[in-house]
Coordinates of C-alpha atoms in Angstrom, one line a residue:
X63 CA 1.9 -14.0 -29.4
X64 CA -0.7 -17.2 -29.5
X65 CA 0.3 -19.7 -32.3
X66 CA -2.6 -19.8 -34.9
X67 CA -4.1 -23.0 -34.5
X68 CA -7.2 -24.4 -36.4
X69 CA -9.2 -26.3 -34.0
X70 CA -11.4 -29.3 -35.0
X71 CA -15.0 -29.2 -35.8
X72 CA -14.8 -25.2 -36.7
X73 CA -14.3 -24.5 -33.2
X74 CA -12.9 -21.0 -32.0
X75 CA -10.7 -22.1 -29.1
X76 CA -9.7 -25.1 -26.9
X77 CA -10.4 -25.3 -22.7
X78 CA -9.5 -28.3 -20.9
X79 CA -8.8 -28.8 -17.1
X80 CA -6.2 -31.2 -15.2
X81 CA -7.6 -31.9 -11.8
X82 CA -5.4 -33.1 -9.4
X83 CA -7.0 -35.6 -6.7
X84 CA -5.6 -33.5 -3.5
X85 CA -8.5 -33.1 -1.3
X86 CA -11.1 -35.1 -3.4
X87 CA -14.2 -36.0 -1.4
X88 CA -17.6 -37.9 -2.3
X89 CA -19.1 -34.3 -2.3
X90 CA -17.4 -32.9 -5.1
X91 CA -17.3 -35.7 -7.0
X92 CA -21.3 -36.0 -6.7
X93 CA -21.5 -32.6 -7.9
X94 CA -18.5 -31.3 -10.5
X95 CA -18.5 -34.2 -12.6
X96 CA -21.8 -34.5 -13.7
X97 CA -22.3 -30.9 -14.0
X98 CA -19.2 -30.6 -16.4
X99 CA -20.5 -33.7 -18.3
X100 CA -24.2 -32.3 -18.6
X101 CA -22.3 -29.1 -20.1
X102 CA -20.2 -30.8 -22.3
X103 CA -16.8 -30.8 -21.2
X104 CA -14.8 -33.7 -21.2
X105 CA -11.5 -33.0 -18.9
X106 CA -8.8 -34.7 -17.2
X107 CA -9.0 -36.5 -14.0
X108 CA -5.8 -37.4 -12.2
X109 CA -5.6 -40.3 -9.8
X110 CA -3.7 -41.7 -7.3
X111 CA -3.8 -45.5 -7.9
X112 CA -2.5 -46.7 -4.9
X113 CA -3.8 -46.2 -1.3
X114 CA -1.6 -45.0 1.3
X115 CA 1.3 -47.4 2.4
X116 CA 2.3 -45.4 5.2
X117 CA 1.5 -41.6 6.4
X118 CA -0.4 -39.5 4.1
X119 CA 0.9 -36.0 2.8
X120 CA -2.3 -35.0 1.2
X121 CA -5.8 -35.9 2.0
X122 CA -8.1 -36.8 -0.9
X123 CA -9.4 -40.4 -2.2
X124 CA -7.4 -43.0 -4.0
X125 CA -8.3 -45.8 -6.1
X126 CA -7.5 -48.2 -3.5
X127 CA -11.3 -47.4 -2.7
X128 CA -13.7 -49.4 -5.0
X129 CA -16.5 -46.4 -5.1
X130 CA -14.1 -43.9 -6.0
X131 CA -12.6 -46.4 -8.5
X132 CA -15.5 -47.2 -10.0
X133 CA -16.5 -43.5 -10.2
X134 CA -13.1 -43.0 -12.2
X135 CA -13.9 -45.8 -14.5
X136 CA -17.5 -44.5 -15.5
X137 CA -15.8 -41.1 -16.2
X138 CA -13.4 -42.7 -18.5
X139 CA -16.4 -44.6 -19.9
X140 CA -18.1 -41.1 -20.4
X141 CA -15.2 -39.5 -22.5
X142 CA -13.1 -38.1 -19.4
X143 CA -9.5 -38.9 -19.6
X144 CA -7.7 -40.2 -16.4
X145 CA -4.2 -38.8 -15.6
X146 CA -1.4 -39.5 -13.0
X147 CA -0.7 -37.6 -9.9
X148 CA 2.4 -39.9 -8.6
X149 CA 1.6 -43.2 -7.1
X150 CA 0.1 -42.4 -3.8
X151 CA -0.4 -39.3 -1.5
X152 CA 3.0 -39.9 0.0
X153 CA 6.4 -40.3 -1.1
X154 CA 7.3 -43.7 -3.0
X155 CA 10.0 -45.8 -3.9
X156 CA 11.0 -47.2 -7.7
X157 CA 9.3 -50.5 -6.9
X158 CA 5.9 -48.6 -5.8
X159 CA 6.0 -46.3 -8.5
X160 CA 6.0 -49.4 -10.9
X161 CA 3.4 -51.3 -9.2
X162 CA 1.3 -48.1 -9.5
X163 CA 1.6 -47.8 -12.9
X164 CA 0.7 -51.6 -13.3
X165 CA -2.4 -50.9 -11.1
X166 CA -3.0 -47.9 -13.1
X167 CA -3.1 -50.1 -16.3
X168 CA -5.1 -52.7 -14.9
X169 CA -7.8 -50.2 -13.9
X170 CA -8.0 -48.2 -17.1
X171 CA -6.7 -50.4 -20.0
X172 CA -3.6 -48.3 -20.5
X173 CA -0.4 -46.7 -18.8
X174 CA -1.2 -43.1 -18.4
X175 CA -0.7 -41.1 -21.2
X176 CA -0.6 -37.4 -18.8
X177 CA 0.8 -36.6 -15.5
X178 CA 1.4 -34.1 -13.3
X179 CA 3.7 -34.1 -10.0
X180 CA 2.8 -34.3 -6.7
X181 CA 4.9 -33.1 -3.7
X182 CA 6.4 -36.8 -3.2
X183 CA 10.1 -37.5 -3.0
X184 CA 9.5 -39.4 -6.3
X185 CA 8.0 -36.1 -8.1
X186 CA 10.3 -35.6 -11.4
X187 CA 12.1 -32.5 -11.8
X188 CA 10.2 -30.7 -9.1
X189 CA 11.0 -28.1 -6.6
X190 CA 14.3 -26.0 -7.6
X191 CA 14.8 -28.5 -10.6
X192 CA 12.0 -27.1 -12.4
X193 CA 14.4 -24.1 -13.1
X194 CA 18.0 -23.9 -14.7
X195 CA 20.9 -21.9 -13.8
X196 CA 22.3 -20.8 -10.2
X197 CA 20.5 -17.6 -10.3
X198 CA 16.8 -18.7 -11.3
X199 CA 17.1 -21.5 -8.6
X200 CA 18.4 -19.4 -6.1
X201 CA 15.5 -17.2 -6.1
X202 CA 13.1 -19.6 -6.1
X203 CA 15.1 -21.1 -3.0
X204 CA 14.3 -17.7 -1.5
X205 CA 10.9 -17.7 -2.4
X206 CA 10.1 -20.8 -1.1
X207 CA 12.6 -20.3 2.0
X208 CA 14.7 -23.5 1.1
X209 CA 11.8 -25.6 2.1
X210 CA 12.1 -27.8 -1.2
X211 CA 15.9 -27.9 -1.0
X212 CA 16.5 -31.7 -2.1
X213 CA 13.2 -32.5 -1.7
X214 CA 12.1 -34.3 -5.1
X215 CA 14.5 -36.9 -6.5
X216 CA 12.4 -38.8 -9.1
X217 CA 15.3 -38.0 -11.6
X218 CA 18.1 -38.9 -9.5
X219 CA 20.1 -41.8 -8.5
X220 CA 18.4 -43.4 -5.4
X221 CA 15.3 -45.4 -4.0
X222 CA 12.6 -42.7 -5.4
X223 CA 14.4 -43.0 -9.2
X224 CA 11.9 -43.8 -11.9
X225 CA 13.0 -41.6 -14.6
X226 CA 13.7 -44.5 -17.0
X227 CA 10.2 -45.7 -16.2
X228 CA 8.7 -42.1 -16.7
X229 CA 10.2 -41.8 -20.1
X230 CA 9.2 -44.8 -21.4
X231 CA 5.2 -45.2 -20.1
X232 CA 4.1 -41.2 -19.7
X233 CA 3.9 -38.8 -23.0
X234 CA 3.6 -35.4 -21.2
X235 CA 4.1 -33.9 -17.8
X236 CA 3.0 -30.6 -16.3
X237 CA 5.9 -28.1 -14.9
X238 CA 5.4 -24.1 -15.3
X239 CA 1.5 -22.6 -14.1
X240 CA 0.8 -18.8 -15.5
X241 CA -2.1 -16.7 -14.5
X242 CA -3.0 -16.1 -18.4
X243 CA -5.9 -17.8 -19.2
X244 CA -4.6 -18.5 -22.6
X245 CA -2.0 -21.2 -22.0
X246 CA -0.7 -21.0 -25.2
X247 CA 0.2 -17.5 -25.0
X248 CA 2.3 -17.9 -21.9
X249 CA 4.0 -21.1 -23.4
X250 CA 3.5 -20.8 -27.3
X251 CA 6.1 -24.0 -28.0
X252 CA 4.3 -26.8 -25.8
X253 CA 4.6 -29.5 -25.7
X254 CA 8.3 -29.6 -25.7
X255 CA 11.0 -31.8 -25.0
X256 CA 13.9 -30.4 -22.6
X257 CA 17.1 -32.1 -23.4
X258 CA 18.3 -30.9 -19.6
X259 CA 15.1 -33.0 -18.4
X260 CA 15.4 -35.9 -20.8
X261 CA 13.5 -38.6 -18.6
X262 CA 10.0 -36.5 -19.4
X263 CA 8.9 -37.0 -22.8
X264 CA 7.2 -33.8 -23.6
X265 CA 6.4 -30.8 -21.2
X266 CA 3.4 -28.8 -21.0
X267 CA 2.0 -25.5 -19.1
X268 CA -1.1 -24.7 -17.3
X269 CA -3.6 -21.8 -16.3
X270 CA -3.5 -21.1 -12.6
X271 CA -6.7 -22.4 -10.5
X272 CA -5.3 -24.3 -7.7
X273 CA -8.7 -23.6 -5.6
X274 CA -11.9 -22.4 -6.4
X275 CA -10.8 -18.8 -5.9
X276 CA -7.8 -18.8 -8.4
X277 CA -9.9 -20.9 -10.8
X278 CA -13.0 -18.7 -10.9
X279 CA -10.7 -15.5 -11.2
X280 CA -8.9 -17.2 -14.2
X281 CA -12.0 -17.8 -16.3
X282 CA -14.0 -14.8 -15.2
X283 CA -16.1 -13.3 -18.2
X284 CA -13.4 -10.8 -19.5
X285 CA -10.9 -13.7 -19.8
X286 CA -13.1 -16.0 -21.3
X287 CA -13.9 -13.6 -24.0
X288 CA -10.1 -12.6 -24.5
X289 CA -9.6 -16.5 -25.0
X290 CA -12.0 -16.7 -27.6
X291 CA -10.9 -13.7 -29.3
X292 CA -7.3 -14.8 -29.5
X293 CA -8.2 -18.4 -30.8
X294 CA -5.9 -19.9 -28.0
X295 CA -6.0 -22.5 -25.4
X296 CA -6.4 -22.5 -21.8
X297 CA -5.1 -25.7 -19.7
X298 CA -6.5 -25.2 -16.3
X299 CA -5.0 -26.4 -13.2
X300 CA -6.9 -27.4 -10.3
X301 CA -8.1 -29.3 -7.6
X302 CA -11.8 -29.7 -8.0
X303 CA -11.8 -31.0 -3.9
X304 CA -10.9 -27.6 -2.5
X305 CA -13.5 -25.4 -2.1
X306 CA -15.9 -25.8 -5.4
X307 CA -18.7 -27.9 -3.5
X308 CA -19.7 -25.9 -0.3
X309 CA -22.4 -27.3 2.1
X310 CA -23.0 -29.8 -0.2
X311 CA -23.5 -27.5 -3.0
X312 CA -21.6 -26.6 -5.8
X313 CA -20.3 -22.9 -5.9
X314 CA -22.5 -20.8 -7.6
X315 CA -20.1 -18.5 -9.4
X316 CA -18.2 -21.9 -10.6
X317 CA -21.7 -22.8 -11.9
X318 CA -22.6 -19.3 -13.6
X319 CA -18.7 -19.1 -15.1
X320 CA -18.9 -23.0 -16.7
X321 CA -22.6 -22.3 -18.2
X322 CA -21.4 -19.3 -19.6
X323 CA -18.1 -20.7 -21.1
X324 CA -20.2 -23.9 -22.5
X325 CA -22.2 -21.5 -24.6
X326 CA -19.2 -20.3 -26.4
X327 CA -17.7 -22.3 -29.4
X328 CA -15.2 -23.9 -28.0
X329 CA -13.5 -27.5 -28.1
X330 CA -13.8 -28.9 -24.7
X331 CA -11.6 -32.0 -24.8
X332 CA -9.2 -34.2 -22.5
X333 CA -5.5 -32.8 -21.9
X334 CA -3.9 -35.3 -23.9
X335 CA -6.6 -34.9 -27.1
X336 CA -5.6 -31.4 -27.1
X337 CA -1.8 -31.6 -26.8
X338 CA -2.0 -34.5 -29.5
X339 CA -3.7 -31.8 -31.8
X340 CA -0.8 -29.6 -31.3
X341 CA 1.9 -32.3 -31.9
X342 CA 0.0 -32.9 -35.3
X343 CA 0.0 -29.2 -35.9
X344 CA 3.9 -28.3 -34.8
X345 CA 5.5 -31.8 -33.4
X346 CA 7.3 -32.0 -30.4
X347 CA 9.2 -28.8 -30.0
X348 CA 13.0 -29.2 -28.5
X349 CA 13.4 -26.3 -26.2
X350 CA 16.4 -24.2 -26.7
X351 CA 18.4 -22.3 -23.8
X352 CA 17.1 -18.9 -24.7
X353 CA 13.5 -20.0 -25.0
X354 CA 13.9 -22.0 -21.8
X355 CA 15.3 -18.9 -20.0
X356 CA 12.5 -16.5 -21.0
X357 CA 10.0 -19.2 -20.0
X358 CA 11.4 -19.8 -16.4
X359 CA 12.0 -16.1 -15.9
X360 CA 8.1 -15.5 -16.8
X361 CA 7.2 -18.3 -14.6
X362 CA 9.2 -16.7 -11.7
X363 CA 7.4 -13.4 -12.0
X364 CA 4.3 -15.0 -12.1
X365 CA 5.0 -16.8 -9.0
X366 CA 6.6 -14.0 -7.2
X367 CA 4.3 -11.3 -7.8
X368 CA 0.7 -13.0 -8.8
X369 CA 1.1 -16.1 -6.7
X370 CA 0.8 -19.0 -9.4
X371 CA 1.8 -22.7 -8.4

């Protein structure tokens, strides 16, 4: 059941996006964000503050590119939020993570309020650590064929540990992703604190949209109408650098669906603004073992049968 939230300004529902930088290109930037801005959306764009220091594990622009950084700063001036997607497009040491956070503050005037993990060794509680219990972790390792075993160690002692810094500097971190457009129905207790993952202040969930086809499926017409009818909240997880622009043109279906959504009575603000509103409404919930179990089983079912991230 969706919690009954009174959205600001008499709005009927809320919608936002957290866009990871994987695959970002100039073509995507010049099309997607001006289009969103013109429609009245203000969302969250994550960045890698540092350029690559060694071999990359992902394509995409970083703040080491002056033009990219200038664009991100101008987006922030226009009301978009800048988020954090780990330090760089490869695994980093504790010292490098700390350096990246200081760069972020220099570039954007503050530490990042919200983050989403990248598949770096310094990721926080990622891979099997997203789950609790031998059974759920075992099922996850079967589904991923063990490819993520002991791969992510940001919360563990060693060269990639930065848990204390994360807890001090960053307020919200993404974890579980669901197919339901109404993220608040899928995870009604967010933002929540997990005592078993105490280096993260609060966790939030998202709706599946890693690439354009999944994004468009989640925000299709009947789902938009459902979100509005339920008075819910959608936090879209995506990479706007992945298939949203083709042959230097914005995907026409994306254009159509976002234009339709913009005409509804939605609250279209960045992620942290939405999460702060939930905190004002019901605080940061401390998850119970039973709630954690139900949420993790729901996510595993989504991942197994519906291919969520």
